[in-house]
Amino acid sequence: MTIGVTLSSTSYPRTVDDTVRLAREAHDAGLRSGWFGQSFSYDSPLLAAIVGREVPGLQVGTSAIPVFGRHPLLVSSQAQTAQAATGGRYHLGLALGTKRLTEDGFGIPYERPIARLREFLTALRQLVETGAADFHGELLTATTPLPAAVPGATPPVPLLVAAMGPQALRVTGELADGALPFHAGPRALAEHIVPALTAAAEAAGRPAPRVVALIPGVVTADADAVREKAAEALAPYEGIPSYQRIIELSGAERAADLAVIGDEEAVAAEVRRYREAGATEVVFTDTDLGGEADRQRTWKLLGELAAGA
């Protein structure tokens, strides 16, 4: 199991220089990967490319780019550029996105998301594996009258999907390299996500999929205060149907109930639970909810766990 942290998110914007500084700190702490959220501000593959080039040895990834409002040709160019810039250490995460952000932001209907994900992944895999595409779907067309390969962008960019529902997991298992579940506790992972994802991959003749579990977590001496902050910060997810479902399947009532908050022993025990539930990798998010001292304490523990993984 590898262990990483998010270095940018939609909730906590940072300058590029601050992000590079934090990435160096994460690497020095022994963490294996740094991940970047996608909003309407920084372009996450470009940010990952900059950070990965500045901090050799750190895996970098996007979690995650919505497939609405994008095109496989453009996303392939972004991903392959990041892969070439980092010497093969970039991981591309995709997402279905949400109805509100899609329709309010792009002015396009949020329709047939699973079909769009399937077509997007089909075309994108052709592009990252061969540098060419000839795909004509119902919703997307992607062809390459000019070469789409980027020199030095090898190996092929790993494709991950923030999938948690049955249909999205089926498509992900068939066409992607793994999933990026968020707010999915060990119970939901073990009973719903991992079995569905693995079965779809096996049926498609694909290798065992990666399961990169994103977990809000903080090592702290004041768990009650941090959990109160987590409840406020994570509440918006409770209004999104896909997250409502996965929180319920995890045996929780609120998103904050799934946050890993406590001392070193308690947090390490929860990381072990995720590993036992089938997570191949763990990425901690929202580690600064408790302030700078708690963030450093959290990263120290995660680095130690990564070293012993």
mmCIF file of N, CA and C in Angstrom, residues 105-184:
data_model
loop_
_atom_site.group_PDB
_atom_site.id
_atom_site.type_symbol
_atom_site.label_atom_id
_atom_site.label_comp_id
_atom_site.label_asym_id
_atom_site.label_seq_id
_atom_site.Cartn_x
_atom_site.Cartn_y
_atom_site.Cartn_z
ATOM 1 N N GLY A 105 -22.165 25.879 -14.536
ATOM 2 C CA GLY A 105 -20.851 26.338 -14.988
ATOM 3 C C GLY A 105 -20.691 26.335 -16.490
ATOM 4 N N PHE A 106 -21.076 25.230 -17.134
ATOM 5 C CA PHE A 106 -20.835 25.080 -18.565
ATOM 6 C C PHE A 106 -22.071 25.371 -19.411
ATOM 7 N N GLY A 107 -23.230 25.393 -18.769
ATOM 8 C CA GLY A 107 -24.448 25.638 -19.526
ATOM 9 C C GLY A 107 -24.824 24.493 -20.439
ATOM 10 N N ILE A 108 -24.415 23.274 -20.066
ATOM 11 C CA ILE A 108 -24.765 22.094 -20.851
ATOM 12 C C ILE A 108 -25.544 21.130 -19.967
ATOM 13 N N PRO A 109 -26.448 20.350 -20.542
ATOM 14 C CA PRO A 109 -27.262 19.443 -19.728
ATOM 15 C C PRO A 109 -26.444 18.290 -19.162
ATOM 16 N N TYR A 110 -26.729 17.952 -17.926
ATOM 17 C CA TYR A 110 -26.070 16.822 -17.274
ATOM 18 C C TYR A 110 -26.900 15.573 -17.578
ATOM 19 N N GLU A 111 -26.658 15.016 -18.748
ATOM 20 C CA GLU A 111 -27.461 13.904 -19.227
ATOM 21 C C GLU A 111 -26.574 12.708 -19.564
ATOM 22 N N ARG A 112 -27.073 11.515 -19.283
ATOM 23 C CA ARG A 112 -26.412 10.253 -19.612
ATOM 24 C C ARG A 112 -24.952 10.229 -19.146
ATOM 25 N N PRO A 113 -24.720 10.486 -17.863
ATOM 26 C CA PRO A 113 -23.327 10.554 -17.388
ATOM 27 C C PRO A 113 -22.559 9.243 -17.541
ATOM 28 N N ILE A 114 -23.223 8.105 -17.333
ATOM 29 C CA ILE A 114 -22.506 6.828 -17.451
ATOM 30 C C ILE A 114 -22.113 6.566 -18.900
ATOM 31 N N ALA A 115 -23.015 6.847 -19.821
ATOM 32 C CA ALA A 115 -22.685 6.662 -21.241
ATOM 33 C C ALA A 115 -21.540 7.579 -21.654
ATOM 34 N N ARG A 116 -21.562 8.811 -21.154
ATOM 35 C CA ARG A 116 -20.471 9.739 -21.481
ATOM 36 C C ARG A 116 -19.163 9.254 -20.886
ATOM 37 N N LEU A 117 -19.183 8.749 -19.670
ATOM 38 C CA LEU A 117 -17.969 8.216 -19.057
ATOM 39 C C LEU A 117 -17.417 7.061 -19.884
ATOM 40 N N ARG A 118 -18.281 6.160 -20.318
ATOM 41 C CA ARG A 118 -17.832 5.016 -21.107
ATOM 42 C C ARG A 118 -17.167 5.470 -22.410
ATOM 43 N N GLU A 119 -17.813 6.384 -23.106
ATOM 44 C CA GLU A 119 -17.249 6.851 -24.369
ATOM 45 C C GLU A 119 -15.959 7.631 -24.143
ATOM 46 N N PHE A 120 -15.938 8.452 -23.106
ATOM 47 C CA PHE A 120 -14.748 9.243 -22.800
ATOM 48 C C PHE A 120 -13.554 8.319 -22.524
ATOM 49 N N LEU A 121 -13.769 7.302 -21.690
ATOM 50 C CA LEU A 121 -12.690 6.377 -21.347
ATOM 51 C C LEU A 121 -12.237 5.564 -22.552
ATOM 52 N N THR A 122 -13.180 5.149 -23.375
ATOM 53 C CA THR A 122 -12.819 4.359 -24.554
ATOM 54 C C THR A 122 -11.892 5.146 -25.475
ATOM 55 N N ALA A 123 -12.268 6.384 -25.756
ATOM 56 C CA ALA A 123 -11.435 7.220 -26.623
ATOM 57 C C ALA A 123 -10.114 7.575 -25.951
ATOM 58 N N LEU A 124 -10.176 7.910 -24.668
ATOM 59 C CA LEU A 124 -8.971 8.339 -23.963
ATOM 60 C C LEU A 124 -7.951 7.215 -23.859
ATOM 61 N N ARG A 125 -8.410 5.987 -23.629
ATOM 62 C CA ARG A 125 -7.462 4.883 -23.536
ATOM 63 C C ARG A 125 -6.749 4.670 -24.862
ATOM 64 N N GLN A 126 -7.454 4.784 -25.969
ATOM 65 C CA GLN A 126 -6.792 4.700 -27.269
ATOM 66 C C GLN A 126 -5.683 5.748 -27.376
ATOM 67 N N LEU A 127 -5.994 6.953 -26.937
ATOM 68 C CA LEU A 127 -5.049 8.059 -27.086
ATOM 69 C C LEU A 127 -3.807 7.876 -26.225
ATOM 70 N N VAL A 128 -3.975 7.517 -24.959
ATOM 71 C CA VAL A 128 -2.806 7.425 -24.076
ATOM 72 C C VAL A 128 -1.985 6.176 -24.346
ATOM 73 N N GLU A 129 -2.611 5.145 -24.930
ATOM 74 C CA GLU A 129 -1.864 3.911 -25.185
ATOM 75 C C GLU A 129 -1.212 3.891 -26.562
ATOM 76 N N THR A 130 -1.833 4.553 -27.537
ATOM 77 C CA THR A 130 -1.312 4.464 -28.902
ATOM 78 C C THR A 130 -0.962 5.811 -29.514
ATOM 79 N N GLY A 131 -1.433 6.905 -28.894
ATOM 80 C CA GLY A 131 -1.197 8.216 -29.476
ATOM 81 C C GLY A 131 -2.100 8.507 -30.648
ATOM 82 N N ALA A 132 -3.133 7.683 -30.828
ATOM 83 C CA ALA A 132 -4.076 7.889 -31.924
ATOM 84 C C ALA A 132 -5.448 7.418 -31.473
ATOM 85 N N ALA A 133 -6.488 7.905 -32.146
ATOM 86 C CA ALA A 133 -7.846 7.476 -31.840
ATOM 87 C C ALA A 133 -8.696 7.543 -33.097
ATOM 88 N N ASP A 134 -9.642 6.634 -33.147
ATOM 89 C CA ASP A 134 -10.639 6.643 -34.215
ATOM 90 C C ASP A 134 -11.945 6.179 -33.584
ATOM 91 N N PHE A 135 -12.530 7.066 -32.814
ATOM 92 C CA PHE A 135 -13.716 6.719 -32.024
ATOM 93 C C PHE A 135 -14.900 7.575 -32.459
ATOM 94 N N HIS A 136 -16.012 6.904 -32.720
ATOM 95 C CA HIS A 136 -17.233 7.599 -33.123
ATOM 96 C C HIS A 136 -18.374 7.048 -32.268
ATOM 97 N N GLY A 137 -18.736 7.768 -31.204
ATOM 98 C CA GLY A 137 -19.800 7.319 -30.324
ATOM 99 C C GLY A 137 -21.070 8.126 -30.516
ATOM 100 N N GLU A 138 -22.018 7.874 -29.631
ATOM 101 C CA GLU A 138 -23.266 8.637 -29.664
ATOM 102 C C GLU A 138 -23.071 10.053 -29.144
ATOM 103 N N LEU A 139 -22.172 10.193 -28.167
ATOM 104 C CA LEU A 139 -22.002 11.474 -27.492
ATOM 105 C C LEU A 139 -20.682 12.154 -27.820
ATOM 106 N N LEU A 140 -19.685 11.377 -28.243
ATOM 107 C CA LEU A 140 -18.346 11.916 -28.479
ATOM 108 C C LEU A 140 -17.764 11.369 -29.772
ATOM 109 N N THR A 141 -16.983 12.188 -30.420
ATOM 110 C CA THR A 141 -16.148 11.746 -31.531
ATOM 111 C C THR A 141 -14.715 12.178 -31.224
ATOM 112 N N ALA A 142 -13.783 11.246 -31.406
ATOM 113 C CA ALA A 142 -12.367 11.565 -31.192
ATOM 114 C C ALA A 142 -11.551 10.864 -32.258
ATOM 115 N N THR A 143 -11.017 11.635 -33.188
ATOM 116 C CA THR A 143 -10.134 11.096 -34.213
ATOM 117 C C THR A 143 -8.861 11.936 -34.242
ATOM 118 N N THR A 144 -7.826 11.380 -34.850
ATOM 119 C CA THR A 144 -6.520 12.056 -34.823
ATOM 120 C C THR A 144 -5.969 12.231 -36.230
ATOM 121 N N PRO A 145 -6.415 13.273 -36.920
ATOM 122 C CA PRO A 145 -5.814 13.572 -38.226
ATOM 123 C C PRO A 145 -4.353 13.973 -38.109
ATOM 124 N N LEU A 146 -3.945 14.402 -36.916
ATOM 125 C CA LEU A 146 -2.541 14.666 -36.599
ATOM 126 C C LEU A 146 -2.142 13.764 -35.440
ATOM 127 N N PRO A 147 -0.862 13.394 -35.316
ATOM 128 C CA PRO A 147 -0.437 12.522 -34.212
ATOM 129 C C PRO A 147 -0.761 13.145 -32.854
ATOM 130 N N ALA A 148 -1.184 12.292 -31.925
ATOM 131 C CA ALA A 148 -1.544 12.776 -30.592
ATOM 132 C C ALA A 148 -0.588 12.276 -29.522
ATOM 133 N N ALA A 149 0.488 11.618 -29.932
ATOM 134 C CA ALA A 149 1.469 11.141 -28.963
ATOM 135 C C ALA A 149 2.393 12.282 -28.551
ATOM 136 N N VAL A 150 2.795 12.284 -27.276
ATOM 137 C CA VAL A 150 3.731 13.277 -26.746
ATOM 138 C C VAL A 150 5.076 12.598 -26.524
ATOM 139 N N PRO A 151 6.165 13.089 -27.118
ATOM 140 C CA PRO A 151 7.473 12.465 -26.922
ATOM 141 C C PRO A 151 7.849 12.406 -25.438
ATOM 142 N N GLY A 152 8.251 11.236 -24.988
ATOM 143 C CA GLY A 152 8.678 11.080 -23.601
ATOM 144 C C GLY A 152 7.565 10.807 -22.631
ATOM 145 N N ALA A 153 6.306 10.774 -23.087
ATOM 146 C CA ALA A 153 5.180 10.565 -22.168
ATOM 147 C C ALA A 153 4.905 9.079 -21.999
ATOM 148 N N THR A 154 5.909 8.358 -21.564
ATOM 149 C CA THR A 154 5.753 6.929 -21.340
ATOM 150 C C THR A 154 6.161 6.625 -19.914
ATOM 151 N N PRO A 155 5.594 5.618 -19.270
ATOM 152 C CA PRO A 155 4.590 4.681 -19.764
ATOM 153 C C PRO A 155 3.228 5.348 -19.934
ATOM 154 N N PRO A 156 2.228 4.614 -20.487
ATOM 155 C CA PRO A 156 0.906 5.213 -20.643
ATOM 156 C C PRO A 156 0.372 5.745 -19.316
ATOM 157 N N VAL A 157 -0.321 6.854 -19.372
ATOM 158 C CA VAL A 157 -0.865 7.474 -18.165
ATOM 159 C C VAL A 157 -1.905 6.547 -17.528
ATOM 160 N N PRO A 158 -1.779 6.204 -16.246
ATOM 161 C CA PRO A 158 -2.823 5.414 -15.584
ATOM 162 C C PRO A 158 -4.124 6.213 -15.511
ATOM 163 N N LEU A 159 -5.232 5.547 -15.806
ATOM 164 C CA LEU A 159 -6.545 6.186 -15.788
ATOM 165 C C LEU A 159 -7.342 5.681 -14.592
ATOM 166 N N LEU A 160 -7.753 6.603 -13.735
ATOM 167 C CA LEU A 160 -8.538 6.284 -12.553
ATOM 168 C C LEU A 160 -9.843 7.065 -12.602
ATOM 169 N N VAL A 161 -10.872 6.555 -11.948
ATOM 170 C CA VAL A 161 -12.174 7.212 -11.974
ATOM 171 C C VAL A 161 -12.722 7.313 -10.558
ATOM 172 N N ALA A 162 -13.260 8.483 -10.230
ATOM 173 C CA ALA A 162 -13.909 8.671 -8.932
ATOM 174 C C ALA A 162 -15.284 8.025 -8.983
ATOM 175 N N ALA A 163 -15.281 6.696 -9.051
ATOM 176 C CA ALA A 163 -16.511 5.913 -9.210
ATOM 177 C C ALA A 163 -16.912 5.283 -7.881
ATOM 178 N N MET A 164 -18.223 5.336 -7.592
ATOM 179 C CA MET A 164 -18.725 4.703 -6.376
ATOM 180 C C MET A 164 -20.050 3.990 -6.585
ATOM 181 N N GLY A 165 -20.835 4.395 -7.586
ATOM 182 C CA GLY A 165 -22.096 3.739 -7.879
ATOM 183 C C GLY A 165 -21.891 2.501 -8.735
ATOM 184 N N PRO A 166 -22.870 1.575 -8.748
ATOM 185 C CA PRO A 166 -22.711 0.306 -9.471
ATOM 186 C C PRO A 166 -22.386 0.472 -10.949
ATOM 187 N N GLN A 167 -23.084 1.361 -11.646
ATOM 188 C CA GLN A 167 -22.839 1.519 -13.080
ATOM 189 C C GLN A 167 -21.470 2.132 -13.359
ATOM 190 N N ALA A 168 -21.105 3.151 -12.581
ATOM 191 C CA ALA A 168 -19.798 3.780 -12.761
ATOM 192 C C ALA A 168 -18.676 2.807 -12.436
ATOM 193 N N LEU A 169 -18.865 1.980 -11.422
ATOM 194 C CA LEU A 169 -17.847 0.996 -11.068
ATOM 195 C C LEU A 169 -17.696 -0.048 -12.169
ATOM 196 N N ARG A 170 -18.801 -0.423 -12.799
ATOM 197 C CA ARG A 170 -18.728 -1.398 -13.891
ATOM 198 C C ARG A 170 -17.904 -0.836 -15.058
ATOM 199 N N VAL A 171 -18.192 0.390 -15.452
ATOM 200 C CA VAL A 171 -17.456 1.014 -16.545
ATOM 201 C C VAL A 171 -15.981 1.175 -16.163
ATOM 202 N N THR A 172 -15.740 1.580 -14.934
ATOM 203 C CA THR A 172 -14.363 1.784 -14.463
ATOM 204 C C THR A 172 -13.577 0.485 -14.480
ATOM 205 N N GLY A 173 -14.179 -0.587 -13.982
ATOM 206 C CA GLY A 173 -13.495 -1.876 -13.993
ATOM 207 C C GLY A 173 -13.184 -2.354 -15.385
ATOM 208 N N GLU A 174 -14.082 -2.074 -16.346
ATOM 209 C CA GLU A 174 -13.900 -2.529 -17.715
ATOM 210 C C GLU A 174 -12.843 -1.721 -18.469
ATOM 211 N N LEU A 175 -12.769 -0.411 -18.197
ATOM 212 C CA LEU A 175 -11.997 0.462 -19.075
ATOM 213 C C LEU A 175 -10.861 1.237 -18.407
ATOM 214 N N ALA A 176 -10.890 1.348 -17.087
ATOM 215 C CA ALA A 176 -9.876 2.149 -16.395
ATOM 216 C C ALA A 176 -8.916 1.251 -15.619
ATOM 217 N N ASP A 177 -7.976 1.876 -14.939
ATOM 218 C CA ASP A 177 -6.975 1.135 -14.169
ATOM 219 C C ASP A 177 -7.309 1.057 -12.684
ATOM 220 N N GLY A 178 -8.347 1.787 -12.281
ATOM 221 C CA GLY A 178 -8.722 1.751 -10.880
ATOM 222 C C GLY A 178 -9.697 2.851 -10.538
ATOM 223 N N ALA A 179 -10.062 2.904 -9.261
ATOM 224 C CA ALA A 179 -11.062 3.856 -8.786
ATOM 225 C C ALA A 179 -10.479 4.770 -7.722
ATOM 226 N N LEU A 180 -11.130 5.932 -7.570
ATOM 227 C CA LEU A 180 -10.740 6.944 -6.588
ATOM 228 C C LEU A 180 -11.935 7.256 -5.685
ATOM 229 N N PRO A 181 -12.373 6.314 -4.865
ATOM 230 C CA PRO A 181 -13.544 6.583 -4.023
ATOM 231 C C PRO A 181 -13.239 7.590 -2.918
ATOM 232 N N PHE A 182 -14.195 8.479 -2.675
ATOM 233 C CA PHE A 182 -14.068 9.508 -1.635
ATOM 234 C C PHE A 182 -15.288 9.411 -0.728
ATOM 235 N N HIS A 183 -15.070 9.511 0.574
ATOM 236 C CA HIS A 183 -16.139 9.350 1.560
ATOM 237 C C HIS A 183 -16.718 7.949 1.534
ATOM 238 N N ALA A 184 -15.929 6.984 1.134
ATOM 239 C CA ALA A 184 -16.343 5.595 1.189
ATOM 240 C C ALA A 184 -15.575 4.925 2.323
#
